[in-house]
Amino acid sequence: MTMKKLLTAAIALLATQVALAGVKIEHWVSPSGARVYFVESRVLPMLDIQVDFAAGSMFDPAGKSGLAALTRAGLDLGAGKLDETAIAEQMADIGANLGGGADTDRASVALRTLSARDKREPALDILRTVLHSPRFETAIFEREKARTIASLKEALTRPDSIAGKAFWAAMYPNHPYGKQASPESVAMLNRDDLAAFHARYYTAANASITLVGDISRSDAEQIAESLAAGLPKGSAAPLPAPPQAPKGGLTKLPHPASQAHIYIGLPAIERGNPDYFPLLVGNYTLGGGGFVSRLMKEVRDQRGYAYSVYSYFAPLKQPGPFQIGLQTKRSQAQDAIKVARDVLDGFLKDGPSPDELAAAKANLTGSFPLRLDSNKKLLDNAAAIGFYGLPLDYLDQYQARVQAVTAEQIRQAFARHVRPAELITVTVAAD
Amino acid sequence: MRIRHVLPVLLAPWLFTAALANPYETTLKNGLRIIVKEDRRAPTAVQMVWYRIGSMDEVDGASGVAHVLEHMMFKGTPSVGPGEFNKRVAAAGGRDNAFTSRDYTAYFQQVPKEKLDEMMQLEADRMRHLNVDAKEFAQEIKVVMEERRMRTDDNPQAKLFEQMNATAFQAHPYRRPIIGWMNDLETMTAADAKAWYDTWYVPNNAYVVITGDVDHQAVFALAEKHYGPLEGRALPVRKQQIEPAQEGARRVNVKAPAELPVLIMGYKAPILRDADKDSEPYALDMLSAILDGHDAARFNKKLVREDKVAQSIGVEYDATARGPGMIYLHGTPSEGHSVADLEAALRAEIARLQKDGVSEQELKRAKAQLLASQVYKLDSMFGQAMEIGQTESAGIPYQQLKRMLEKLQKVSAAEVQAVAKKYFTDDTLTVGILEPQPLDGKPRRPAVAIRH
């Protein structure tokens, strides 16, 4: 065996042991007050960093829907001494990528870079500048505002977007989750709104920083603190009152499309809710288990009504939706809705059979290694655990928590959270 | 050369040594090739079975049959009932799916590594023993029609792209959509799908790619056990179908409900046939990275950010394929600008490129991104299997991947300018335009009553 081969074998063996030892998420609070989560992974010479702020669209001030998204989008369009071109070019010069975005809860800035010091240091310099001193230049802001308005107008012609917006508006009539950016709301925004939103929400106390990759704990500590230290100390963002149960009902919107888009659901649970595991395991049988769920069997396999049909729970900071979705030829929309409702009602009444429960557990526990087999997946998991304050041993406990779920717990959890009288149904382009 | 100094810093030494022996390959007596790439970073494995058969092998009147058969592959064999395949994969803690392209049809499972044996057994079973049941077909063809409605009929950009290809290609089968024309789906029968399967689904028309925490010798033994007993069979001769030279620009307009117009300019372009001898496809690859590789790449910087003539802009070029190639420029004009404005701006950019070429700085930047991406791609086992499978599907041996990277690193600014001059020419241009239509006669107010 040559020296090189010996080296390969030794490192490959090491890598295996690291992977099999489970995921160790290290956690600390940086001196400046940001929560930090770190997974050391030495297999590939790369580093991923994600900085999450409680600065998603739920924090849009009244009448300023779209502000959170535009603020996030503006961060890397000019910061400190760098204009937008310099930021993009300098990142490209070292092969690094800046990503992220804003959803209802979180605004994220993500960096992927090679871990060699001469690559990662300049990448981190840019990341710090973007986080700490975005310029929000007026001319660039106006350009992005116009592009955002055009995209929103385009989305209002697409049946899936129309249905999605109407669905959230109906589920959350008096909660920020139901308020969405519109061409009109974005038109009202100005450059100072972005700067104010950044100053209030992009703070150390409102941040969680996740690092995954080829660095040591002490490097991670130093990097995290350098990211946090340039942010205002700030305070954690207070949450609005939780959403109230909506009055169930049907919203039927016209559209010339050949297919109807159908959503059925209601606000269900927040992250960390103890009913999460019964709902997760139960929903596998109902509509979560890809090709083997009851919805798939009845709507697609038995009747050929739809290409895609599913259900899921999307827990958020505050109760996020339970949702069933499908698309079908517009003339058979009412039949498809009836089948989907019958499947749901049957499941609410009886829960899963013993065989179905066993199949759900087998898949959810058996597929666990697939949830963690890349740095990207480790980052997603660790960042979510950090941002939502889930227990650090969440991943270690996952399989046991799934295994412990009983059929009775599933029936009870579904009865608590999926109340038929409160279900919202939205159709677009249904006859 | 400067790049040589960069490489050792970028790549850990084991990546080099691993590349020497890994992946491993064997060919069974029935002609089935098995390619194994060991990657022991997590206890999982990916199996992909690639059939050298795609929509380009279909004939007129039967478009979409390659994709329909892909759906039927989940409908059972004498030993595995309808729907049972998915159940067995799910029970194993796995995920599975399949995809059909112009060039190939591929099936995959991602599983904990202990389950690879069972996955190979399942794939071997359906390679030669599929039931194409008439009742199952009758349901599934409806599902495929719903898929077409979702992907194409109600998606204005996809519809435009479908029409673009039907215009740019007139003789070559790339003119037909992968999902098939709706009328062909309506007249398709179970017998059509069965004939397709019987003709093309044989071990000597397939290869298996496996990546993950596996030992290649053990995988070869499993392959012999499960796939070895299957019999190969001679394949029909596939006649070459060469698209006649295009001699003049073509234009196609599509009307669909939308807010924003879309412009696609597609130019005929060469495809990589010999990874070692060819050079132009590499130059086109670098060209598209320079034009569209990052947020401040040429097109976005000039057309979206500086001149504000575009709402969005992009470039697509794929250097590997079985059939002919194209390089597509696509975009949407910004508010206050027309498609004609955007086309003029793109033409001005092309003229500048042809006259002045690209800078060393731009080229160096594109190469740095390419090098880094070689490390990032190792983060995904699925991605690594895809890369091997797709390269092979185009007739390029996966062993050439390293050579292809070297060739890309050697592309010069002069070569980039030369391909820009040679291939951005009106004679081989097809222009596609999406003309947005109001949803109901009242533009920009979609949520108003419509009667059908």
JSON list of C-alpha atoms in Angstrom, two decimals, chain A residues 4-5 7-8 11-12 15-16 18-20 41-46 48 76-77 84-86 88-90 92-98 112-114 116 118-119 139 143-144 146-151 153-154 156-159 162 253-261 284 291-292 297 300-308 327-330 332 359 362-364 366-377 431, chain B residues 6 9-18 20-21 40-45 67 71 74-75 83 86-87 89-97 110-113 136 139-140 142-147 149-151 153-157 213 257-261 294-296 300-301 304-306 308 310-312 335 361 364-365 368-369 371-373 375-376 378-381 438-440 444 446-450 452:
[
{"chain": "A", "resi": 4, "resn": "LYS", "atom": "CA", "xyz": [-1.35, 8.01, -0.14]},
{"chain": "A", "resi": 5, "resn": "LYS", "atom": "CA", "xyz": [-3.62, 5.01, 0.03]},
{"chain": "A", "resi": 7, "resn": "LEU", "atom": "CA", "xyz": [-3.78, 8.11, 4.30]},
{"chain": "A", "resi": 8, "resn": "THR", "atom": "CA", "xyz": [-7.04, 7.70, 2.40]},
{"chain": "A", "resi": 11, "resn": "ILE", "atom": "CA", "xyz": [-9.20, 9.37, 6.95]},
{"chain": "A", "resi": 12, "resn": "ALA", "atom": "CA", "xyz": [-12.11, 7.40, 5.53]},
{"chain": "A", "resi": 15, "resn": "ALA", "atom": "CA", "xyz": [-15.01, 9.88, 8.81]},
{"chain": "A", "resi": 16, "resn": "THR", "atom": "CA", "xyz": [-17.14, 6.79, 9.35]},
{"chain": "A", "resi": 18, "resn": "VAL", "atom": "CA", "xyz": [-17.60, 10.64, 13.15]},
{"chain": "A", "resi": 19, "resn": "ALA", "atom": "CA", "xyz": [-20.78, 9.98, 11.20]},
{"chain": "A", "resi": 20, "resn": "LEU", "atom": "CA", "xyz": [-21.84, 7.00, 13.30]},
{"chain": "A", "resi": 41, "resn": "SER", "atom": "CA", "xyz": [-17.59, 18.19, 10.57]},
{"chain": "A", "resi": 42, "resn": "ARG", "atom": "CA", "xyz": [-14.06, 17.67, 9.29]},
{"chain": "A", "resi": 43, "resn": "VAL", "atom": "CA", "xyz": [-14.83, 15.41, 6.31]},
{"chain": "A", "resi": 44, "resn": "LEU", "atom": "CA", "xyz": [-14.97, 18.08, 3.60]},
{"chain": "A", "resi": 45, "resn": "PRO", "atom": "CA", "xyz": [-12.83, 21.25, 3.47]},
{"chain": "A", "resi": 46, "resn": "MET", "atom": "CA", "xyz": [-15.80, 23.58, 3.66]},
{"chain": "A", "resi": 48, "resn": "ASP", "atom": "CA", "xyz": [-21.44, 26.65, 6.29]},
{"chain": "A", "resi": 76, "resn": "ASP", "atom": "CA", "xyz": [-26.07, 42.30, 0.29]},
{"chain": "A", "resi": 77, "resn": "LEU", "atom": "CA", "xyz": [-26.86, 45.06, -2.22]},
{"chain": "A", "resi": 84, "resn": "GLU", "atom": "CA", "xyz": [-23.42, 45.49, -4.65]},
{"chain": "A", "resi": 85, "resn": "THR", "atom": "CA", "xyz": [-21.04, 44.58, -7.47]},
{"chain": "A", "resi": 86, "resn": "ALA", "atom": "CA", "xyz": [-18.02, 44.34, -5.20]},
{"chain": "A", "resi": 88, "resn": "ALA", "atom": "CA", "xyz": [-20.93, 39.64, -5.54]},
{"chain": "A", "resi": 89, "resn": "GLU", "atom": "CA", "xyz": [-17.56, 39.72, -7.34]},
{"chain": "A", "resi": 90, "resn": "GLN", "atom": "CA", "xyz": [-15.44, 39.26, -4.24]},
{"chain": "A", "resi": 92, "resn": "ALA", "atom": "CA", "xyz": [-17.25, 34.73, -6.57]},
{"chain": "A", "resi": 93, "resn": "ASP", "atom": "CA", "xyz": [-13.47, 35.32, -6.62]},
{"chain": "A", "resi": 94, "resn": "ILE", "atom": "CA", "xyz": [-13.06, 32.96, -3.66]},
{"chain": "A", "resi": 95, "resn": "GLY", "atom": "CA", "xyz": [-15.78, 30.54, -4.74]},
{"chain": "A", "resi": 96, "resn": "ALA", "atom": "CA", "xyz": [-18.04, 31.43, -1.83]},
{"chain": "A", "resi": 97, "resn": "ASN", "atom": "CA", "xyz": [-21.83, 31.76, -1.95]},
{"chain": "A", "resi": 98, "resn": "LEU", "atom": "CA", "xyz": [-24.10, 34.08, 0.00]},
{"chain": "A", "resi": 112, "resn": "ARG", "atom": "CA", "xyz": [-20.96, 28.61, 2.17]},
{"chain": "A", "resi": 113, "resn": "THR", "atom": "CA", "xyz": [-17.20, 28.87, 1.76]},
{"chain": "A", "resi": 114, "resn": "LEU", "atom": "CA", "xyz": [-14.12, 26.73, 1.48]},
{"chain": "A", "resi": 116, "resn": "ALA", "atom": "CA", "xyz": [-9.02, 27.15, 4.02]},
{"chain": "A", "resi": 118, "resn": "ASP", "atom": "CA", "xyz": [-7.23, 32.36, 2.83]},
{"chain": "A", "resi": 119, "resn": "LYS", "atom": "CA", "xyz": [-10.73, 31.71, 1.49]},
{"chain": "A", "resi": 139, "resn": "ALA", "atom": "CA", "xyz": [-31.61, 54.11, -5.92]},
{"chain": "A", "resi": 143, "resn": "ARG", "atom": "CA", "xyz": [-35.10, 49.32, -8.25]},
{"chain": "A", "resi": 144, "resn": "GLU", "atom": "CA", "xyz": [-35.72, 46.33, -6.00]},
{"chain": "A", "resi": 146, "resn": "ALA", "atom": "CA", "xyz": [-40.15, 47.92, -8.63]},
{"chain": "A", "resi": 147, "resn": "ARG", "atom": "CA", "xyz": [-38.96, 44.35, -9.25]},
{"chain": "A", "resi": 148, "resn": "THR", "atom": "CA", "xyz": [-40.80, 43.10, -6.18]},
{"chain": "A", "resi": 149, "resn": "ILE", "atom": "CA", "xyz": [-44.03, 44.78, -7.24]},
{"chain": "A", "resi": 150, "resn": "ALA", "atom": "CA", "xyz": [-43.73, 43.25, -10.73]},
{"chain": "A", "resi": 151, "resn": "SER", "atom": "CA", "xyz": [-43.17, 39.78, -9.22]},
{"chain": "A", "resi": 153, "resn": "LYS", "atom": "CA", "xyz": [-48.35, 41.18, -9.86]},
{"chain": "A", "resi": 154, "resn": "GLU", "atom": "CA", "xyz": [-47.13, 38.14, -11.80]},
{"chain": "A", "resi": 156, "resn": "LEU", "atom": "CA", "xyz": [-51.44, 37.23, -8.77]},
{"chain": "A", "resi": 157, "resn": "THR", "atom": "CA", "xyz": [-51.99, 35.64, -12.20]},
{"chain": "A", "resi": 158, "resn": "ARG", "atom": "CA", "xyz": [-50.87, 32.14, -11.13]},
{"chain": "A", "resi": 159, "resn": "PRO", "atom": "CA", "xyz": [-53.53, 29.81, -9.77]},
{"chain": "A", "resi": 162, "resn": "ILE", "atom": "CA", "xyz": [-53.65, 32.97, -5.76]},
{"chain": "A", "resi": 253, "resn": "LEU", "atom": "CA", "xyz": [-61.94, 32.01, -6.76]},
{"chain": "A", "resi": 254, "resn": "PRO", "atom": "CA", "xyz": [-62.27, 31.99, -10.54]},
{"chain": "A", "resi": 255, "resn": "HIS", "atom": "CA", "xyz": [-59.38, 31.47, -12.97]},
{"chain": "A", "resi": 256, "resn": "PRO", "atom": "CA", "xyz": [-59.18, 30.25, -16.59]},
{"chain": "A", "resi": 257, "resn": "ALA", "atom": "CA", "xyz": [-56.67, 27.45, -15.81]},
{"chain": "A", "resi": 258, "resn": "SER", "atom": "CA", "xyz": [-57.40, 23.87, -16.90]},
{"chain": "A", "resi": 259, "resn": "GLN", "atom": "CA", "xyz": [-56.76, 22.56, -13.39]},
{"chain": "A", "resi": 260, "resn": "ALA", "atom": "CA", "xyz": [-58.32, 23.55, -10.09]},
{"chain": "A", "resi": 261, "resn": "HIS", "atom": "CA", "xyz": [-55.95, 24.20, -7.18]},
{"chain": "A", "resi": 284, "resn": "TYR", "atom": "CA", "xyz": [-47.51, 9.85, 7.54]},
{"chain": "A", "resi": 291, "resn": "PHE", "atom": "CA", "xyz": [-46.53, 7.31, -2.44]},
{"chain": "A", "resi": 292, "resn": "VAL", "atom": "CA", "xyz": [-47.97, 5.17, 0.36]},
{"chain": "A", "resi": 297, "resn": "LYS", "atom": "CA", "xyz": [-54.03, 5.84, -2.66]},
{"chain": "A", "resi": 300, "resn": "ARG", "atom": "CA", "xyz": [-54.27, 9.36, -7.28]},
{"chain": "A", "resi": 301, "resn": "ASP", "atom": "CA", "xyz": [-53.96, 5.58, -7.45]},
{"chain": "A", "resi": 302, "resn": "GLN", "atom": "CA", "xyz": [-57.65, 4.62, -7.29]},
{"chain": "A", "resi": 303, "resn": "ARG", "atom": "CA", "xyz": [-59.14, 7.48, -9.26]},
{"chain": "A", "resi": 304, "resn": "GLY", "atom": "CA", "xyz": [-56.41, 9.18, -11.25]},
{"chain": "A", "resi": 305, "resn": "TYR", "atom": "CA", "xyz": [-57.62, 12.56, -9.99]},
{"chain": "A", "resi": 306, "resn": "ALA", "atom": "CA", "xyz": [-54.27, 14.21, -9.32]},
{"chain": "A", "resi": 307, "resn": "TYR", "atom": "CA", "xyz": [-50.52, 14.01, -9.91]},
{"chain": "A", "resi": 308, "resn": "SER", "atom": "CA", "xyz": [-49.71, 15.50, -6.51]},
{"chain": "A", "resi": 327, "resn": "GLN", "atom": "CA", "xyz": [-54.60, 19.90, -8.23]},
{"chain": "A", "resi": 328, "resn": "THR", "atom": "CA", "xyz": [-57.14, 18.30, -10.53]},
{"chain": "A", "resi": 329, "resn": "LYS", "atom": "CA", "xyz": [-58.99, 18.87, -13.81]},
{"chain": "A", "resi": 330, "resn": "ARG", "atom": "CA", "xyz": [-61.42, 21.69, -13.03]},
{"chain": "A", "resi": 332, "resn": "GLN", "atom": "CA", "xyz": [-63.83, 17.05, -11.27]},
{"chain": "A", "resi": 359, "resn": "ALA", "atom": "CA", "xyz": [-45.31, 1.19, 8.63]},
{"chain": "A", "resi": 362, "resn": "ALA", "atom": "CA", "xyz": [-40.61, 1.93, 10.29]},
{"chain": "A", "resi": 363, "resn": "ASN", "atom": "CA", "xyz": [-40.19, 4.65, 7.69]},
{"chain": "A", "resi": 364, "resn": "LEU", "atom": "CA", "xyz": [-39.76, 7.61, 10.02]},
{"chain": "A", "resi": 366, "resn": "GLY", "atom": "CA", "xyz": [-35.50, 3.94, 9.39]},
{"chain": "A", "resi": 367, "resn": "SER", "atom": "CA", "xyz": [-35.05, 7.02, 7.22]},
{"chain": "A", "resi": 368, "resn": "PHE", "atom": "CA", "xyz": [-33.48, 9.00, 10.05]},
{"chain": "A", "resi": 369, "resn": "PRO", "atom": "CA", "xyz": [-29.88, 8.66, 8.74]},
{"chain": "A", "resi": 370, "resn": "LEU", "atom": "CA", "xyz": [-31.04, 10.22, 5.44]},
{"chain": "A", "resi": 371, "resn": "ARG", "atom": "CA", "xyz": [-31.94, 13.39, 7.35]},
{"chain": "A", "resi": 372, "resn": "LEU", "atom": "CA", "xyz": [-28.35, 13.95, 8.38]},
{"chain": "A", "resi": 373, "resn": "ASP", "atom": "CA", "xyz": [-26.10, 12.71, 5.59]},
{"chain": "A", "resi": 374, "resn": "SER", "atom": "CA", "xyz": [-24.74, 16.05, 4.37]},
{"chain": "A", "resi": 375, "resn": "ASN", "atom": "CA", "xyz": [-23.45, 19.29, 5.86]},
{"chain": "A", "resi": 376, "resn": "LYS", "atom": "CA", "xyz": [-26.39, 21.09, 4.27]},
{"chain": "A", "resi": 377, "resn": "LYS", "atom": "CA", "xyz": [-28.88, 18.86, 6.09]},
{"chain": "A", "resi": 431, "resn": "ASP", "atom": "CA", "xyz": [-66.04, 24.44, -11.73]},
{"chain": "B", "resi": 6, "resn": "VAL", "atom": "CA", "xyz": [-4.54, 26.95, -6.13]},
{"chain": "B", "resi": 9, "resn": "VAL", "atom": "CA", "xyz": [-4.87, 24.52, -1.09]},
{"chain": "B", "resi": 10, "resn": "LEU", "atom": "CA", "xyz": [-8.44, 23.91, -2.11]},
{"chain": "B", "resi": 11, "resn": "LEU", "atom": "CA", "xyz": [-8.61, 20.17, -2.00]},
{"chain": "B", "resi": 12, "resn": "ALA", "atom": "CA", "xyz": [-7.63, 17.97, 0.90]},
{"chain": "B", "resi": 13, "resn": "PRO", "atom": "CA", "xyz": [-5.07, 15.38, -0.24]},
{"chain": "B", "resi": 14, "resn": "TRP", "atom": "CA", "xyz": [-7.42, 12.45, 0.29]},
{"chain": "B", "resi": 15, "resn": "LEU", "atom": "CA", "xyz": [-9.73, 13.83, -2.36]},
{"chain": "B", "resi": 16, "resn": "PHE", "atom": "CA", "xyz": [-6.99, 13.33, -4.90]},
{"chain": "B", "resi": 17, "resn": "THR", "atom": "CA", "xyz": [-6.09, 9.83, -3.81]},
{"chain": "B", "resi": 18, "resn": "ALA", "atom": "CA", "xyz": [-9.73, 8.83, -3.56]},
{"chain": "B", "resi": 20, "resn": "LEU", "atom": "CA", "xyz": [-7.57, 7.55, -8.37]},
{"chain": "B", "resi": 21, "resn": "ALA", "atom": "CA", "xyz": [-9.37, 4.31, -7.53]},
{"chain": "B", "resi": 40, "resn": "ARG", "atom": "CA", "xyz": [-18.30, 6.70, 3.78]},
{"chain": "B", "resi": 41, "resn": "ARG", "atom": "CA", "xyz": [-19.26, 9.94, 5.45]},
{"chain": "B", "resi": 42, "resn": "ALA", "atom": "CA", "xyz": [-22.73, 8.76, 6.51]},
{"chain": "B", "resi": 43, "resn": "PRO", "atom": "CA", "xyz": [-24.36, 5.31, 6.80]},
{"chain": "B", "resi": 44, "resn": "THR", "atom": "CA", "xyz": [-26.58, 5.73, 3.75]},
{"chain": "B", "resi": 45, "resn": "ALA", "atom": "CA", "xyz": [-26.58, 4.61, 0.11]},
{"chain": "B", "resi": 67, "resn": "HIS", "atom": "CA", "xyz": [-42.54, 8.90, -19.25]},
{"chain": "B", "resi": 71, "resn": "HIS", "atom": "CA", "xyz": [-45.07, 5.69, -14.06]},
{"chain": "B", "resi": 74, "resn": "PHE", "atom": "CA", "xyz": [-44.38, 1.22, -9.97]},
{"chain": "B", "resi": 75, "resn": "LYS", "atom": "CA", "xyz": [-47.44, -0.86, -10.86]},
{"chain": "B", "resi": 83, "resn": "GLY", "atom": "CA", "xyz": [-48.01, -0.14, -5.22]},
{"chain": "B", "resi": 86, "resn": "ASN", "atom": "CA", "xyz": [-43.18, 2.02, -2.89]},
{"chain": "B", "resi": 87, "resn": "LYS", "atom": "CA", "xyz": [-44.35, 0.26, 0.28]},
{"chain": "B", "resi": 89, "resn": "VAL", "atom": "CA", "xyz": [-38.95, 1.14, -0.06]},
{"chain": "B", "resi": 90, "resn": "ALA", "atom": "CA", "xyz": [-40.87, 3.08, 2.60]},
{"chain": "B", "resi": 91, "resn": "ALA", "atom": "CA", "xyz": [-40.69, 0.16, 5.04]},
{"chain": "B", "resi": 92, "resn": "ALA", "atom": "CA", "xyz": [-36.92, 0.12, 4.53]},
{"chain": "B", "resi": 93, "resn": "GLY", "atom": "CA", "xyz": [-36.77, 3.76, 5.64]},
{"chain": "B", "resi": 94, "resn": "GLY", "atom": "CA", "xyz": [-36.07, 4.79, 2.08]},
{"chain": "B", "resi": 95, "resn": "ARG", "atom": "CA", "xyz": [-37.13, 7.45, -0.39]},
{"chain": "B", "resi": 96, "resn": "ASP", "atom": "CA", "xyz": [-37.62, 6.69, -4.05]},
{"chain": "B", "resi": 97, "resn": "ASN", "atom": "CA", "xyz": [-38.71, 8.26, -7.29]},
{"chain": "B", "resi": 110, "resn": "GLN", "atom": "CA", "xyz": [-31.98, 6.59, -1.05]},
{"chain": "B", "resi": 111, "resn": "VAL", "atom": "CA", "xyz": [-31.76, 4.17, 1.88]},
{"chain": "B", "resi": 112, "resn": "PRO", "atom": "CA", "xyz": [-29.87, 3.28, 5.05]},
{"chain": "B", "resi": 113, "resn": "LYS", "atom": "CA", "xyz": [-26.92, 1.26, 3.74]},
{"chain": "B", "resi": 136, "resn": "GLU", "atom": "CA", "xyz": [-53.71, 0.15, -13.77]},
{"chain": "B", "resi": 139, "resn": "GLN", "atom": "CA", "xyz": [-55.90, 5.11, -13.97]},
{"chain": "B", "resi": 140, "resn": "GLU", "atom": "CA", "xyz": [-52.28, 6.08, -14.41]},
{"chain": "B", "resi": 142, "resn": "LYS", "atom": "CA", "xyz": [-55.17, 10.12, -16.12]},
{"chain": "B", "resi": 143, "resn": "VAL", "atom": "CA", "xyz": [-52.51, 10.94, -13.53]},
{"chain": "B", "resi": 144, "resn": "VAL", "atom": "CA", "xyz": [-50.05, 11.74, -16.32]},
{"chain": "B", "resi": 145, "resn": "MET", "atom": "CA", "xyz": [-52.60, 14.02, -18.01]},
{"chain": "B", "resi": 146, "resn": "GLU", "atom": "CA", "xyz": [-53.00, 15.86, -14.68]},
{"chain": "B", "resi": 147, "resn": "GLU", "atom": "CA", "xyz": [-49.22, 16.12, -14.54]},
{"chain": "B", "resi": 149, "resn": "ARG", "atom": "CA", "xyz": [-51.90, 20.17, -17.02]},
{"chain": "B", "resi": 150, "resn": "MET", "atom": "CA", "xyz": [-49.91, 21.14, -13.93]},
{"chain": "B", "resi": 151, "resn": "ARG", "atom": "CA", "xyz": [-46.44, 21.32, -15.48]},
{"chain": "B", "resi": 153, "resn": "ASP", "atom": "CA", "xyz": [-50.80, 23.64, -19.80]},
{"chain": "B", "resi": 154, "resn": "ASP", "atom": "CA", "xyz": [-51.24, 25.98, -16.83]},
{"chain": "B", "resi": 155, "resn": "ASN", "atom": "CA", "xyz": [-47.61, 27.15, -16.76]},
{"chain": "B", "resi": 156, "resn": "PRO", "atom": "CA", "xyz": [-47.08, 29.92, -19.34]},
{"chain": "B", "resi": 157, "resn": "GLN", "atom": "CA", "xyz": [-43.27, 29.73, -19.29]},
{"chain": "B", "resi": 213, "resn": "ASP", "atom": "CA", "xyz": [-21.14, 3.87, 2.58]},
{"chain": "B", "resi": 257, "resn": "PRO", "atom": "CA", "xyz": [-52.72, 34.26, -18.89]},
{"chain": "B", "resi": 258, "resn": "ALA", "atom": "CA", "xyz": [-49.88, 36.13, -17.18]},
{"chain": "B", "resi": 259, "resn": "GLU", "atom": "CA", "xyz": [-48.74, 39.57, -16.07]},
{"chain": "B", "resi": 260, "resn": "LEU", "atom": "CA", "xyz": [-45.19, 39.70, -17.42]},
{"chain": "B", "resi": 261, "resn": "PRO", "atom": "CA", "xyz": [-43.90, 38.91, -20.90]},
{"chain": "B", "resi": 294, "resn": "HIS", "atom": "CA", "xyz": [-23.26, 35.12, -9.98]},
{"chain": "B", "resi": 295, "resn": "ASP", "atom": "CA", "xyz": [-25.26, 38.21, -9.03]},
{"chain": "B", "resi": 296, "resn": "ALA", "atom": "CA", "xyz": [-22.77, 40.61, -10.59]},
{"chain": "B", "resi": 300, "resn": "ASN", "atom": "CA", "xyz": [-27.54, 40.70, -14.28]},
{"chain": "B", "resi": 301, "resn": "LYS", "atom": "CA", "xyz": [-25.12, 43.57, -13.64]},
{"chain": "B", "resi": 304, "resn": "VAL", "atom": "CA", "xyz": [-31.06, 44.21, -14.37]},
{"chain": "B", "resi": 305, "resn": "ARG", "atom": "CA", "xyz": [-28.96, 46.43, -12.12]},
{"chain": "B", "resi": 306, "resn": "GLU", "atom": "CA", "xyz": [-27.48, 49.19, -14.29]},
{"chain": "B", "resi": 308, "resn": "LYS", "atom": "CA", "xyz": [-32.89, 48.30, -15.48]},
{"chain": "B", "resi": 310, "resn": "ALA", "atom": "CA", "xyz": [-34.77, 43.48, -17.34]},
{"chain": "B", "resi": 311, "resn": "GLN", "atom": "CA", "xyz": [-36.79, 42.24, -14.39]},
{"chain": "B", "resi": 312, "resn": "SER", "atom": "CA", "xyz": [-34.74, 39.04, -14.53]},
{"chain": "B", "resi": 335, "resn": "GLU", "atom": "CA", "xyz": [-41.94, 47.53, -15.94]},
{"chain": "B", "resi": 361, "resn": "GLN", "atom": "CA", "xyz": [-10.62, 38.78, -14.45]},
{"chain": "B", "resi": 364, "resn": "LYS", "atom": "CA", "xyz": [-10.54, 33.74, -13.54]},
{"chain": "B", "resi": 365, "resn": "ARG", "atom": "CA", "xyz": [-13.61, 34.37, -11.40]},
{"chain": "B", "resi": 368, "resn": "ALA", "atom": "CA", "xyz": [-12.59, 29.93, -9.09]},
{"chain": "B", "resi": 369, "resn": "GLN", "atom": "CA", "xyz": [-16.31, 29.27, -8.73]},
{"chain": "B", "resi": 371, "resn": "LEU", "atom": "CA", "xyz": [-13.13, 24.80, -8.49]},
{"chain": "B", "resi": 372, "resn": "ALA", "atom": "CA", "xyz": [-15.02, 25.52, -5.29]},
{"chain": "B", "resi": 373, "resn": "SER", "atom": "CA", "xyz": [-18.11, 23.81, -6.66]},
{"chain": "B", "resi": 375, "resn": "VAL", "atom": "CA", "xyz": [-15.73, 20.54, -3.24]},
{"chain": "B", "resi": 376, "resn": "TYR", "atom": "CA", "xyz": [-19.33, 21.56, -2.54]},
{"chain": "B", "resi": 378, "resn": "LEU", "atom": "CA", "xyz": [-19.19, 16.19, -2.58]},
{"chain": "B", "resi": 379, "resn": "ASP", "atom": "CA", "xyz": [-21.66, 17.24, 0.12]},
{"chain": "B", "resi": 380, "resn": "SER", "atom": "CA", "xyz": [-24.45, 15.35, -1.68]},
{"chain": "B", "resi": 381, "resn": "MET", "atom": "CA", "xyz": [-24.29, 11.62, -2.36]},
{"chain": "B", "resi": 438, "resn": "PRO", "atom": "CA", "xyz": [-55.54, 39.20, -19.06]},
{"chain": "B", "resi": 439, "resn": "LEU", "atom": "CA", "xyz": [-57.22, 36.50, -17.04]},
{"chain": "B", "resi": 440, "resn": "ASP", "atom": "CA", "xyz": [-60.69, 37.88, -17.68]},
{"chain": "B", "resi": 444, "resn": "ARG", "atom": "CA", "xyz": [-54.12, 42.84, -13.42]},
{"chain": "B", "resi": 446, "resn": "PRO", "atom": "CA", "xyz": [-57.41, 38.29, -11.48]},
{"chain": "B", "resi": 447, "resn": "ALA", "atom": "CA", "xyz": [-59.88, 37.66, -8.67]},
{"chain": "B", "resi": 448, "resn": "VAL", "atom": "CA", "xyz": [-62.99, 38.60, -10.59]},
{"chain": "B", "resi": 449, "resn": "ALA", "atom": "CA", "xyz": [-65.75, 36.27, -11.82]},
{"chain": "B", "resi": 450, "resn": "ILE", "atom": "CA", "xyz": [-65.02, 34.23, -14.92]},
{"chain": "B", "resi": 452, "resn": "HIS", "atom": "CA", "xyz": [-66.58, 29.06, -18.87]}
]
